[in-house]
Short mmCIF file of C-alpha atoms and ligand atoms in Angstrom, two decimals:
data_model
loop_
_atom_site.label_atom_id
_atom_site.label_comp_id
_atom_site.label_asym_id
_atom_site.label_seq_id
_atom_site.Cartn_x
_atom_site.Cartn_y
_atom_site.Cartn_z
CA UNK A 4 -25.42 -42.56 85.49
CA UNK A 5 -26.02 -39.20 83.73
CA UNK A 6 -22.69 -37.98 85.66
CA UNK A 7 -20.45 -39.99 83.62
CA UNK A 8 -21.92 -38.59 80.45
CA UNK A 9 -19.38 -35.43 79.29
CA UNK A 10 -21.16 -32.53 78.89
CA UNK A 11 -21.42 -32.23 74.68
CA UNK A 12 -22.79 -35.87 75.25
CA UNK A 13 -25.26 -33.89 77.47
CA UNK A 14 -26.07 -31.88 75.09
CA UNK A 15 -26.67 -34.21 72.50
CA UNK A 16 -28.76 -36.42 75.32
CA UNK A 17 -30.88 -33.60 74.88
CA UNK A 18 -31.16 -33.11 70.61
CA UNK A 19 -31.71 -36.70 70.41
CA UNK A 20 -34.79 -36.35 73.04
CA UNK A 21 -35.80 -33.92 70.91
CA UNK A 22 -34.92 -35.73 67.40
CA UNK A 23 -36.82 -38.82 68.54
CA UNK A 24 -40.23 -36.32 67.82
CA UNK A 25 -38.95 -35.25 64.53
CA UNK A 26 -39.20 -37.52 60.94
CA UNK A 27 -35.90 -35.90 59.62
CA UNK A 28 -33.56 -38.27 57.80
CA UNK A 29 -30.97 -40.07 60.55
CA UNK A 30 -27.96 -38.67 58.15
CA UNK A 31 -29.37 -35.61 58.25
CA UNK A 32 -29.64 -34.99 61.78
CA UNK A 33 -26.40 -36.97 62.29
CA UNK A 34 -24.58 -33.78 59.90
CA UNK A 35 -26.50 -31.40 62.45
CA UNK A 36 -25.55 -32.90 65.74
CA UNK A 37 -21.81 -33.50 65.06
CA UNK A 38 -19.07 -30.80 65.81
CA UNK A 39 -17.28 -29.24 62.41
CA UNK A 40 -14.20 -28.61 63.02
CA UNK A 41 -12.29 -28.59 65.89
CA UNK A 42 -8.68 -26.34 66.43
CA UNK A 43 -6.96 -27.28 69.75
CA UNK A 44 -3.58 -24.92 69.73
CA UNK A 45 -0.96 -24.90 72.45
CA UNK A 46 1.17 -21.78 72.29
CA UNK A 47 4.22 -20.43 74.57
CA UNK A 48 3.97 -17.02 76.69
CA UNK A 49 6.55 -15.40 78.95
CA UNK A 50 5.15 -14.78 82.06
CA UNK A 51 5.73 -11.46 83.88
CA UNK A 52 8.77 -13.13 85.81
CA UNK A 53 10.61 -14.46 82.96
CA UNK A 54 9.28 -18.12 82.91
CA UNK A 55 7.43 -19.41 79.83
CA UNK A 56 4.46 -21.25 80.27
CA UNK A 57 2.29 -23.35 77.66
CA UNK A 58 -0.97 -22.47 76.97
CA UNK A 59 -4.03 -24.54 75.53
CA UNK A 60 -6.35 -23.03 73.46
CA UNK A 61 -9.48 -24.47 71.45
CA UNK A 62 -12.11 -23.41 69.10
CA UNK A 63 -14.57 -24.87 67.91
CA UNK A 64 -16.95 -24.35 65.01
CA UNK A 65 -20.39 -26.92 65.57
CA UNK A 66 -22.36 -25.82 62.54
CA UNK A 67 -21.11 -24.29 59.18
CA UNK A 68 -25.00 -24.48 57.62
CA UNK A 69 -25.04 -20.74 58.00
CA UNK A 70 -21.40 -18.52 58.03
CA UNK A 71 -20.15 -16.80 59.78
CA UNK A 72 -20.16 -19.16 62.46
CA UNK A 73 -20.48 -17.43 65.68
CA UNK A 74 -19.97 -17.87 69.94
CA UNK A 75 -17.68 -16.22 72.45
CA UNK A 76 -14.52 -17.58 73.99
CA UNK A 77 -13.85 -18.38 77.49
CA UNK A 78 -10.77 -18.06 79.84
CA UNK A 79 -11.29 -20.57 82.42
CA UNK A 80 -9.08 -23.29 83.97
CA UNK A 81 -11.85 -25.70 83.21
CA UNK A 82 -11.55 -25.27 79.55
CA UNK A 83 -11.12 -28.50 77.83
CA UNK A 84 -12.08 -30.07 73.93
CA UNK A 85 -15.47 -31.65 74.90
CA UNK A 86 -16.60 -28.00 76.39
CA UNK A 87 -16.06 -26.08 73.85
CA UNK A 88 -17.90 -28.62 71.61
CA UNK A 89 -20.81 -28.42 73.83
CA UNK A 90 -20.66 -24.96 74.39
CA UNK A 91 -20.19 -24.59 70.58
CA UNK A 92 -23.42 -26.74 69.57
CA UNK A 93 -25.40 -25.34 72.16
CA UNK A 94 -24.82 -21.60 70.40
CA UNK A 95 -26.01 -23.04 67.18
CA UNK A 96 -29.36 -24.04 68.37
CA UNK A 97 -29.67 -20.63 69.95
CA UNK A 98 -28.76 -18.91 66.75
CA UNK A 99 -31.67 -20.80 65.07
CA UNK A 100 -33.75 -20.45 67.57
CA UNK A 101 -33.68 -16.66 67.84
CA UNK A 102 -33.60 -16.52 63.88
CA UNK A 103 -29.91 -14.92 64.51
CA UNK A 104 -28.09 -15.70 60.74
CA UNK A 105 -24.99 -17.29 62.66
CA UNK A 106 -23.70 -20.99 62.82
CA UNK A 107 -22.15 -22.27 66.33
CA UNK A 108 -18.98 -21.32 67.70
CA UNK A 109 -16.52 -21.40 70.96
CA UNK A 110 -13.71 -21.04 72.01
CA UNK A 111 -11.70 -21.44 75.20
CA UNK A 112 -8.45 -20.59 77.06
CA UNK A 113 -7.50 -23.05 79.40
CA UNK A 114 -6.09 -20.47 82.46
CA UNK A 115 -7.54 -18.97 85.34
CA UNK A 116 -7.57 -15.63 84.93
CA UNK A 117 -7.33 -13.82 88.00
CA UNK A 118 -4.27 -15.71 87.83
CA UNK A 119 -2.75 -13.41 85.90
CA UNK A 120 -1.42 -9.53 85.24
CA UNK A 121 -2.97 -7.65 82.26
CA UNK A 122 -0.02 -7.54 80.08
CA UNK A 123 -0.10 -10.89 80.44
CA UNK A 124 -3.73 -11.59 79.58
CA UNK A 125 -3.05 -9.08 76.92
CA UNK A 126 -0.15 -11.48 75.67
CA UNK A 127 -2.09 -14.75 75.46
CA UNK A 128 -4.94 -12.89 73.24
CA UNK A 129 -3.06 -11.45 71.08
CA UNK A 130 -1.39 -14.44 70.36
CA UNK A 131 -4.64 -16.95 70.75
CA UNK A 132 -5.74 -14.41 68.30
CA UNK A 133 -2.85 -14.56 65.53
CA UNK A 134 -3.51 -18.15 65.86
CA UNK A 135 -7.29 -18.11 64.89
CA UNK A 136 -6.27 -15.74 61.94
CA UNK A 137 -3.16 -17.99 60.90
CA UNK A 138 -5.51 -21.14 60.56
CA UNK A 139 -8.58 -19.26 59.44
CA UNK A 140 -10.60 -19.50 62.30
CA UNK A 141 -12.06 -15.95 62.55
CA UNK A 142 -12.75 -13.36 60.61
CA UNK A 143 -16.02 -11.22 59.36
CA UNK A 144 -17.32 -14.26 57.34
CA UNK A 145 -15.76 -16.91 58.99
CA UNK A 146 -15.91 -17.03 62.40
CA UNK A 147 -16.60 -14.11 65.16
CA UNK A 148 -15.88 -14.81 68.72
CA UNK A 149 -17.66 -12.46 71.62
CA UNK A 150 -17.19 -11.93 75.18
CA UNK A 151 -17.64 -15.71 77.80
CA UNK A 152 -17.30 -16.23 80.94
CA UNK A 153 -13.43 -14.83 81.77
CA UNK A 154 -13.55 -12.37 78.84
CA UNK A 155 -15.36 -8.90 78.15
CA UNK A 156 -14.79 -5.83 76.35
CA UNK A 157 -11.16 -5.24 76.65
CA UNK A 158 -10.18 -8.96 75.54
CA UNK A 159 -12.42 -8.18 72.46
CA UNK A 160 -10.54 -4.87 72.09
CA UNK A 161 -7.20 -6.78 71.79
CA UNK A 162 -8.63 -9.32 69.78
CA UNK A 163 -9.94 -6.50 67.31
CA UNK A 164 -6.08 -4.43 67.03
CA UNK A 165 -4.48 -7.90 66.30
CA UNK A 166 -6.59 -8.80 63.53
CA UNK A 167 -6.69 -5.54 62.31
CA UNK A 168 -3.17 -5.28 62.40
CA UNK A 169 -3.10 -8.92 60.56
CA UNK A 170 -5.32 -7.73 57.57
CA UNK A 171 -4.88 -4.04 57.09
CA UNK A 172 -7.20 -2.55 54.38
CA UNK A 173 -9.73 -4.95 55.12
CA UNK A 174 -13.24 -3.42 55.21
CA UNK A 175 -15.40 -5.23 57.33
CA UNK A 176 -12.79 -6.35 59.81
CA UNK A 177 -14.34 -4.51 62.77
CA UNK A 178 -16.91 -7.22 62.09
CA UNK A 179 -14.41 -10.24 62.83
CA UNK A 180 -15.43 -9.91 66.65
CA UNK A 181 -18.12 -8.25 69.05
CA UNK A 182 -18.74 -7.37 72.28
CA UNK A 183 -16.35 -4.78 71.44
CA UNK A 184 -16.07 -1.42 73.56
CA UNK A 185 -18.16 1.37 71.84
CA UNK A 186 -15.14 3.51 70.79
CA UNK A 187 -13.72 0.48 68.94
CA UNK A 188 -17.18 -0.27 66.86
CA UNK A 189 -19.15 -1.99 69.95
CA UNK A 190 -23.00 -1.08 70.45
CA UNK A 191 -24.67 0.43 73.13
CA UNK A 192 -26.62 -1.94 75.01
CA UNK A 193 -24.10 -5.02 74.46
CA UNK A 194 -22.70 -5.38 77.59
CA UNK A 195 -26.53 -5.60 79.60
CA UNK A 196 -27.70 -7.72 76.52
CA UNK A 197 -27.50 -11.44 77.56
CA UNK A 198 -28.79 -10.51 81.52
CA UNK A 199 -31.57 -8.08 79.17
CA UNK A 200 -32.90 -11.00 77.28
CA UNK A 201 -32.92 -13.67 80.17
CA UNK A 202 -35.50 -10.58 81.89
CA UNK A 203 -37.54 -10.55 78.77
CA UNK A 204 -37.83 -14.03 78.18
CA UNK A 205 -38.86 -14.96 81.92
CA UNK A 206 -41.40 -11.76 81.35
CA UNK A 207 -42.68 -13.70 78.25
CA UNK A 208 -43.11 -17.08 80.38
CA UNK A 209 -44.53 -15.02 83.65
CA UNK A 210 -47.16 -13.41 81.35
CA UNK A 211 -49.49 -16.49 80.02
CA UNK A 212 -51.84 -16.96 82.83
CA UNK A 213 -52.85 -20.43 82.11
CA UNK A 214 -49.44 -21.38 82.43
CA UNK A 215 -48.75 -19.50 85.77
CA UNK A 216 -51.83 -20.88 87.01
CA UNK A 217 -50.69 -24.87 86.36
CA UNK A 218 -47.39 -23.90 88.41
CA UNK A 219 -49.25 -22.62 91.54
CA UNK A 220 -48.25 -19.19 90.59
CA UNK A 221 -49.86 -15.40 89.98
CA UNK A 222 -49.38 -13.72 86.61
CA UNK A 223 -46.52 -11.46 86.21
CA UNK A 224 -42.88 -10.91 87.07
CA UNK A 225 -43.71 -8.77 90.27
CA UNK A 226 -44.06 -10.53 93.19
CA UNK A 227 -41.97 -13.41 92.49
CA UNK A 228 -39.02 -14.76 94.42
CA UNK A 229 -35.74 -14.98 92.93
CA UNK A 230 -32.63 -16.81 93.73
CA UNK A 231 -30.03 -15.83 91.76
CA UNK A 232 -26.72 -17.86 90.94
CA UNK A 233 -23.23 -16.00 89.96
CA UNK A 234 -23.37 -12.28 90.45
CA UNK A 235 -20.86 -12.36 86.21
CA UNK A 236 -22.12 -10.16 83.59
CA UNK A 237 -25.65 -12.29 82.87
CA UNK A 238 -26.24 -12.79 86.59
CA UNK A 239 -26.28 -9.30 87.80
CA UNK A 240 -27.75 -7.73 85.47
CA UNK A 241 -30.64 -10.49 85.44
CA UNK A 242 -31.17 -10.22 88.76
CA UNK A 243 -31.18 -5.89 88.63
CA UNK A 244 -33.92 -6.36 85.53
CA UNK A 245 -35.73 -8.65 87.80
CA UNK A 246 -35.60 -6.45 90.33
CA UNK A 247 -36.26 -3.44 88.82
CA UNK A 248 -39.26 -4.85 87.28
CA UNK A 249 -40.63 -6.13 91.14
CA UNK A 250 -39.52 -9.38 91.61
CA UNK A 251 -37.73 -10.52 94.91
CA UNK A 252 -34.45 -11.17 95.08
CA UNK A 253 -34.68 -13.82 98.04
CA UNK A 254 -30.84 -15.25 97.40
CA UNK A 255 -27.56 -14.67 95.60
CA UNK A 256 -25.28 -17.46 95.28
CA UNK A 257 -21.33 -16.58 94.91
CA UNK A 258 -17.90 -18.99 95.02
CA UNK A 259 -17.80 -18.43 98.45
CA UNK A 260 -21.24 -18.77 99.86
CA UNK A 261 -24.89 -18.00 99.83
CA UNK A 262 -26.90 -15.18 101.00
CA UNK A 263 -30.59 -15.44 102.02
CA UNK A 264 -33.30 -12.88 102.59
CA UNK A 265 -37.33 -13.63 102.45
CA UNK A 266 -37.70 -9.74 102.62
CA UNK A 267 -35.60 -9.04 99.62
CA UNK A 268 -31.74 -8.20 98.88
CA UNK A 269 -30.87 -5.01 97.84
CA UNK A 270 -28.38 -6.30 94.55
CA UNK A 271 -25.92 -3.31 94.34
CA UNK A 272 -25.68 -3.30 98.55
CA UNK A 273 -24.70 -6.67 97.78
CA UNK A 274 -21.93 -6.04 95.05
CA UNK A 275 -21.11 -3.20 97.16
CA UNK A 276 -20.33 -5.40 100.58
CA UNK A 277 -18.75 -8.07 98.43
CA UNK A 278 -16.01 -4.79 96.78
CA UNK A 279 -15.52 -3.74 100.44
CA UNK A 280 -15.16 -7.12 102.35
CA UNK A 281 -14.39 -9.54 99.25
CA UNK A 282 -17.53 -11.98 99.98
CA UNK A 283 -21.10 -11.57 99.84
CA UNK A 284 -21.15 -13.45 103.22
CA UNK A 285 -22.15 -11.17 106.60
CA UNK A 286 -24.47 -8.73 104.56
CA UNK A 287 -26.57 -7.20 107.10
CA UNK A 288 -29.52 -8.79 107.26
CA UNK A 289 -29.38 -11.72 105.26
CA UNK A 290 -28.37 -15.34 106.61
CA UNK A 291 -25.03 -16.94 105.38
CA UNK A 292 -25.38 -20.35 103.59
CA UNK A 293 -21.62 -21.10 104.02
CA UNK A 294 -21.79 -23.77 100.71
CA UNK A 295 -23.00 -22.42 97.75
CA UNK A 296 -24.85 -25.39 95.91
CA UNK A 297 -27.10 -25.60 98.92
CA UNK A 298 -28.37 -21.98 97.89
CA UNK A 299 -29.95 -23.53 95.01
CA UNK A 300 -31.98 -25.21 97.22
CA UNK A 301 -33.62 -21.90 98.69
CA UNK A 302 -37.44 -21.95 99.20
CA UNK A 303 -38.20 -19.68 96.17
CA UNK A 304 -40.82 -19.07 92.56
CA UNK A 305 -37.70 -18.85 90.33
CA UNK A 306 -33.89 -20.27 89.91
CA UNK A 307 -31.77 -18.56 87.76
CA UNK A 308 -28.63 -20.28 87.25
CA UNK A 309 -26.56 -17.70 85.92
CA UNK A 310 -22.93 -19.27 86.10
CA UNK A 311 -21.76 -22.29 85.11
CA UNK A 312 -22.85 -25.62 83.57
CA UNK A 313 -24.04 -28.82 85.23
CA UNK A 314 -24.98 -27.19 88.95
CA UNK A 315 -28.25 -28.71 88.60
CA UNK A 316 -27.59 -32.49 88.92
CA UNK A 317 -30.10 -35.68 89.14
CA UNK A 318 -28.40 -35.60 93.45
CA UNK A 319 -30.05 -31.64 93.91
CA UNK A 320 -32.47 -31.77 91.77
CA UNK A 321 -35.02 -34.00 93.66
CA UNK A 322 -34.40 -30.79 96.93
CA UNK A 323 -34.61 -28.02 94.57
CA UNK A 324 -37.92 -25.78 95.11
CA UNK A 325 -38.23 -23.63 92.80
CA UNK A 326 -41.44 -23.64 90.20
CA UNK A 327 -39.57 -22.21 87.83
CA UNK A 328 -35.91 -22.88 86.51
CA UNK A 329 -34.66 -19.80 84.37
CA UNK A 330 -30.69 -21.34 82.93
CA UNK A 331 -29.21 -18.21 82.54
CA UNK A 332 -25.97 -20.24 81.80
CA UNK A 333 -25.25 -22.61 79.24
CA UNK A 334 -26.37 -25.89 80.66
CA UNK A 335 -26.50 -25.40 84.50
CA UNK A 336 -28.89 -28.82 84.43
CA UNK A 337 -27.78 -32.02 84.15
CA UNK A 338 -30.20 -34.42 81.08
CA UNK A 339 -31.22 -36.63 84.24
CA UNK A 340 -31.79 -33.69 86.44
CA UNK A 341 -33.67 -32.40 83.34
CA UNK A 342 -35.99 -35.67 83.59
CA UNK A 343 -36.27 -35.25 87.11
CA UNK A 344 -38.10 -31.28 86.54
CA UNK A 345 -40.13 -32.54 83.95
CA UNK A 346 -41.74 -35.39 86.08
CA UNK A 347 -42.39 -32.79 88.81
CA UNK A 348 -43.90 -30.59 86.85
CA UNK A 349 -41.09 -27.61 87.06
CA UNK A 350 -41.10 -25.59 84.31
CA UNK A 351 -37.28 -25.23 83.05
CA UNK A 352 -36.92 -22.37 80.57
CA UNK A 353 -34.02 -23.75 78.20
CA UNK A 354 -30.82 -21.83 77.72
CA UNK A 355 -30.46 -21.63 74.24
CA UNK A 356 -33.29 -19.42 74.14
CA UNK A 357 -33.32 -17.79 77.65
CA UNK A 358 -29.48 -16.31 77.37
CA UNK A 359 -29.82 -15.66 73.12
CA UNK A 360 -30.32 -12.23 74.07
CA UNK A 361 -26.22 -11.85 73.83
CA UNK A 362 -25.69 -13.24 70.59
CA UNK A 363 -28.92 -11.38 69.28
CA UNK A 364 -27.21 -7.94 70.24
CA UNK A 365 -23.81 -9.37 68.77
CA UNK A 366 -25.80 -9.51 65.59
CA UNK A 367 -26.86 -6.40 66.09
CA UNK A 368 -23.46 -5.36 65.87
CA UNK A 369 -22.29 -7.36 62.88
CA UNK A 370 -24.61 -5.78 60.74
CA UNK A 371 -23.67 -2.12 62.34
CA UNK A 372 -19.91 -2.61 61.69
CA UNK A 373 -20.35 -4.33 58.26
CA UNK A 374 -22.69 -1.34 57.49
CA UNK A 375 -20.67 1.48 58.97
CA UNK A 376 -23.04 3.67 60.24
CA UNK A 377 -24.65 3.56 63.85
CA UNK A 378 -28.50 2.51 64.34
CA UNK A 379 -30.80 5.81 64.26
CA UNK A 380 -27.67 7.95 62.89
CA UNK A 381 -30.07 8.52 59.73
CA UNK A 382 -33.90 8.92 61.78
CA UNK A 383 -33.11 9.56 64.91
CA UNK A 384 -33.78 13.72 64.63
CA UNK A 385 -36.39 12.95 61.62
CA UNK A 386 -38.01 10.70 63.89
CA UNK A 387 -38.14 13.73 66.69
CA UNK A 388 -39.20 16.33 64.39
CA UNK A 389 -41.70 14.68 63.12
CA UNK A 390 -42.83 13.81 66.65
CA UNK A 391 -42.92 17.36 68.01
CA UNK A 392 -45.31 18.37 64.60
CA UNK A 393 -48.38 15.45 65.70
CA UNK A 394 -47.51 16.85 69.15
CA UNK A 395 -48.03 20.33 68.36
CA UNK A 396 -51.12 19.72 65.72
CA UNK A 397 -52.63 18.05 69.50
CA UNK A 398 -52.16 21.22 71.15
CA UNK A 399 -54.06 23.45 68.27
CA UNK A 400 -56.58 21.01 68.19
CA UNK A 401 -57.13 20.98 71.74
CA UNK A 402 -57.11 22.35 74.63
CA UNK A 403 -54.11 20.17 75.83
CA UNK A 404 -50.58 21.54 76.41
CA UNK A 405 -47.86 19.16 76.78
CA UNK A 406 -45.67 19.53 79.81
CA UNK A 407 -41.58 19.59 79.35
CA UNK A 408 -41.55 16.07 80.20
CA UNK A 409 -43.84 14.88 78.50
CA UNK A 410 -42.51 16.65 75.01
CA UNK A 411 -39.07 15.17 75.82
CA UNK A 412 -41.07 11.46 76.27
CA UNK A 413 -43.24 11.79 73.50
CA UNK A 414 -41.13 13.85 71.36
CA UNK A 415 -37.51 11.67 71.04
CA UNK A 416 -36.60 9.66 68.43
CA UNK A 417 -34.89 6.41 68.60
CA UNK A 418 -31.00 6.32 69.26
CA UNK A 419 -29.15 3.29 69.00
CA UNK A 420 -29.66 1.70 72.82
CA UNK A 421 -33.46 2.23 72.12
CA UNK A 422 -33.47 0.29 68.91
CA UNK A 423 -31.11 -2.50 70.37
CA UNK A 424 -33.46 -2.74 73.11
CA UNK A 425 -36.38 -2.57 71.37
CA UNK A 426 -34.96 -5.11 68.75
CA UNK A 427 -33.68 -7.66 71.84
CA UNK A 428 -37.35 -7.76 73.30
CA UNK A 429 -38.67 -8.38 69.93
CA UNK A 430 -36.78 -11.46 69.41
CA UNK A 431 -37.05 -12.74 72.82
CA UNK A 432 -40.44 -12.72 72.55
CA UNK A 433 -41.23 -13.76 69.12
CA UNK A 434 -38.85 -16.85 70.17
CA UNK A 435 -40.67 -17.67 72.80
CA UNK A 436 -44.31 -17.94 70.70
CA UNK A 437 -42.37 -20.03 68.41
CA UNK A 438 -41.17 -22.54 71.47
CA UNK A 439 -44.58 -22.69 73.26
CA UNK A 440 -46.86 -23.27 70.01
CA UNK A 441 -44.37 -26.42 69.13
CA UNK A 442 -44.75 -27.27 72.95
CA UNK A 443 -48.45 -27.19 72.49
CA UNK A 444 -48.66 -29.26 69.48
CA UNK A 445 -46.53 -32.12 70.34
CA UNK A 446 -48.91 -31.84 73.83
CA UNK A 447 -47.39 -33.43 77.31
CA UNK A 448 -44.72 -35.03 75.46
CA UNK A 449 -42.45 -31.69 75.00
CA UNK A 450 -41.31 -29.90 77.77
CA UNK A 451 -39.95 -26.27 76.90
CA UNK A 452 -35.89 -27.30 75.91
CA UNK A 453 -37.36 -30.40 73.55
CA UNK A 454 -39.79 -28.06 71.37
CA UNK A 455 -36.53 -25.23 71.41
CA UNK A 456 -34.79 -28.05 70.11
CA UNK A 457 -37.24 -29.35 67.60
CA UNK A 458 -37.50 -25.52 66.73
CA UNK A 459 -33.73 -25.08 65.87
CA UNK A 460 -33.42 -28.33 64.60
CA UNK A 461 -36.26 -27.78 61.88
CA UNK A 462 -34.67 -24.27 61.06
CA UNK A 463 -31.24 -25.76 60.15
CA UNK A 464 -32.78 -28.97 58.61
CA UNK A 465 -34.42 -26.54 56.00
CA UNK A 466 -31.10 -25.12 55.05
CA UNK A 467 -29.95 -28.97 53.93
CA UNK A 468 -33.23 -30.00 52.30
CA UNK A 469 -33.09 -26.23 50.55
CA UNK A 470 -29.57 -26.84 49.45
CA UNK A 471 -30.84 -30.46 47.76
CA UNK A 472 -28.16 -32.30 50.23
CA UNK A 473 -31.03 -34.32 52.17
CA UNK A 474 -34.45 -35.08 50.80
N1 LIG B 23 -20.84 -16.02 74.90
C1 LIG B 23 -22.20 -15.63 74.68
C2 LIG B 23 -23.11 -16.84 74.61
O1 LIG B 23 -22.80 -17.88 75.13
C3 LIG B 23 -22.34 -14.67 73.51
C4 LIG B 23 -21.96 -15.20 72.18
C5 LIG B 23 -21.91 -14.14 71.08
O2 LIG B 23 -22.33 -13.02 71.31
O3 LIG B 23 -21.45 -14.51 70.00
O4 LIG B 23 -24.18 -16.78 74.10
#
């Protein structure tokens, strides 16, 4: 049943769930749930060889209750209209959810991109890009893409020089995209950001004990076994937080194949092998699960689907094992697989919060590129000064002496990565209180993704009633 459904209708399976709990006017949350505006573009490149191909581009702009709107843009050959839609509404729930000032955005380029040279990838952006700017579909205040799946910082470089080039003298255009490299007004701590916040907000659920407890499961990150899905951006740096942090990676699942280990996989011997031999398949030690989806199915404490949408279907779901499913991705489980966690009692942490943590740092950079100056520019040696005085005033006071090490720890002030960081884990966790107390007050009948929902949905209802549009 649920297989036929496309996946914005997924998505929306899912808001009206959540809706259902809610007393907002029907025309109120029909405004909410339905896309913008849509821009579907086909454009003409000349391949390296001479031929001219047709590309298909889309973006798509969910929400305009808040502006700029905001979501990255995908180069995949899967790309099609109903994606980006569902890709677009699901990034303005997670703006609201993590209190991010953004409506929802995304765009896609229908190619494969491996299929393709880097002039040539440099051709369609530039162009995809000129197109957004001809039809007013980015821009500082209108619409900022960011790095998807397909895309990282040197398509946001190109798509930065183009529209720069496009609107010369204006201020803030460093603004009209991020994810940018740092030279070109990026920020530090961008690129580890979404993979950051998917480790703080699984820290966040791992830490309530009663919680833990109801799963079967101890307190606490370290310990637990992972299996980790799509070794992209998110995934590997998930699984390295994870990891770092004493959790188990027990499997890594690629396009060609699984890899098992109860004793633990070490992740960069893994990306390592995989550079050498071009598959993670035959790492020593581990067993080979020749067909991917069937890692998902690994005896483990948490799943973290880190790649791409509806993996997690109402046919796996009934075999999956893990306790916990952590959707790194944007909406790796089916609505009816959905149904099928909540009636066994597996806790699925929703991905519009659990992989905010990329568009919270692509705030982050908005606000350093429409301010010009770089977080801790103005405090960071204050900070440190004022640091080594209480640390000195110790030592005449007492009979401690700091060590080198522990001056340099003590002493430092806060440089940009530090503040990101520190701001990331903030939000992640603040978030997460917000989801759980709505969880707790509707009681058994709101699993984690219906009280994220009822969370967003309740943030960008206030904007209408506030603006006198809906009573
Ligand atoms: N593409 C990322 C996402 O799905 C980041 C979006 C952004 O930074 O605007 O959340």
């Amino acid at each position: 049943m649920s297989q036929r459904r496309t996946f914005f209708e997924q998505v929306n399976a899912g808001f009206d769930r959540a809706v259902a709990m809610t007393d907002h006017d029907p025309r109120l949350l029909t405004q909410i749930r339905e896309c913008n505006s849509v821009y579907h573009v086909t454009f003409p490149i000349k391949r390296d060889d001479g031929s001219i191909e047709a590309i298909h581009a889309w973006r798509a702009e969910h929400s305009h209750h808040k502006l700029p709107t905001k979501g990255g843009i995908r180069y995949s050959e899967h790309v099609n209209e109903d994606e980006v839609k569902a890709l677009a509404a699901l990034m303005t729930y997670k703006c609201a959810i993590v209190d991010v000032p953004f409506g929802g955005a995304k765009g896609g380029v229908k190619i494969d991109p491996r299929k393709y040279s880097v002039r040539e990838l440099e051709r369609i952006t530039r162009r995809f890009t000129y197109e957004l700017k001809n039809k007013h579909f980015i821009g500082p205040g209108v619409d900022v893409p960011a790095p998807d799946l397909g895309t990282g910082p040197r398509e946001m470089a190109w798509i930065v020089d183009t529209y720069n080039s496009l609107s010369s003298g204006e201020l803030n255009s460093l603004a009209c995209v991020t994810g940018k490299p740092v030279a070109l007004g990026g920020i530090r701590g961008r690129t580890e950001a979404t993979g950051r916040g998917v480790f703080f907000g699984i820290r966040e659920v791992c830490s309530l004990e009663e919680d833990m407890k109801a799963l079967g499961l101890a307190t606490g990150v370290e310990g637990k076994r992972v299996v980790v899905q799509g070794l992209g951006n998110v995934g590997y740096y998930a699984a390295r937080f994870l990891q770092e942090n004493g959790a188990v990676l027990v499997g890594i699942l690629e396009y060609e194949g699984a890899i098992a280990s109860p004793k633990g996989l070490d992740l960069d011997g893994v990306v390592a092998h995989r550079k050498e031999t071009g598959s993670i398949l035959g790492f020593p030690g581990a067993t080979d699960i020749p067909t991917s989806r069937d890692g998902l199915e690994l005896d483990c404490d948490i799943l973290v689907p880190a790649a791409i949408e509806q993996q997690i279907t109402d046919e796996n779901a009934p075999r999956v094992r893990a306790k916990i499913i952590a959707e790194a991705a944007n909406g790796p489980t089916t609505f009816s697989a959905d149904k099928i966690f909540r009636e066994r009692g597996v806790l699925v942490i929703p991905d519009a919060y659990l992989n905010a943590g990329g568009v919270t740092v692509s705030y982050f950079e908005w606000v350093k590129n429409l301010s010009h100056l770089r977080f801790g520019r103005m405090q960071k040696r204050y900070q440190e000064a004022s640091n080594l005085r209480i640390l000195s005033a110790i030592e005449n006071q007492t009979a401690k002496s700091f060590t080198e090490d522990e001056i340099e720890k003590f002493g430092r002030g806060a440089g940009e990565e530090d503040l990101v960081n520190s701001g990331l884990e903030e939000t992640m966790a603040l978030a997460y209180l917000q989801i759980r107390e709505i969880k707790l007050r509707y009681g058994n009948r709101a699993d984690l993704r219906t009280a994220s929902f009822i969370n967003a949905i309740d943030k960008i209802a206030w904007c209408y009633k506030d603006m006198g549009i809906f009573p």
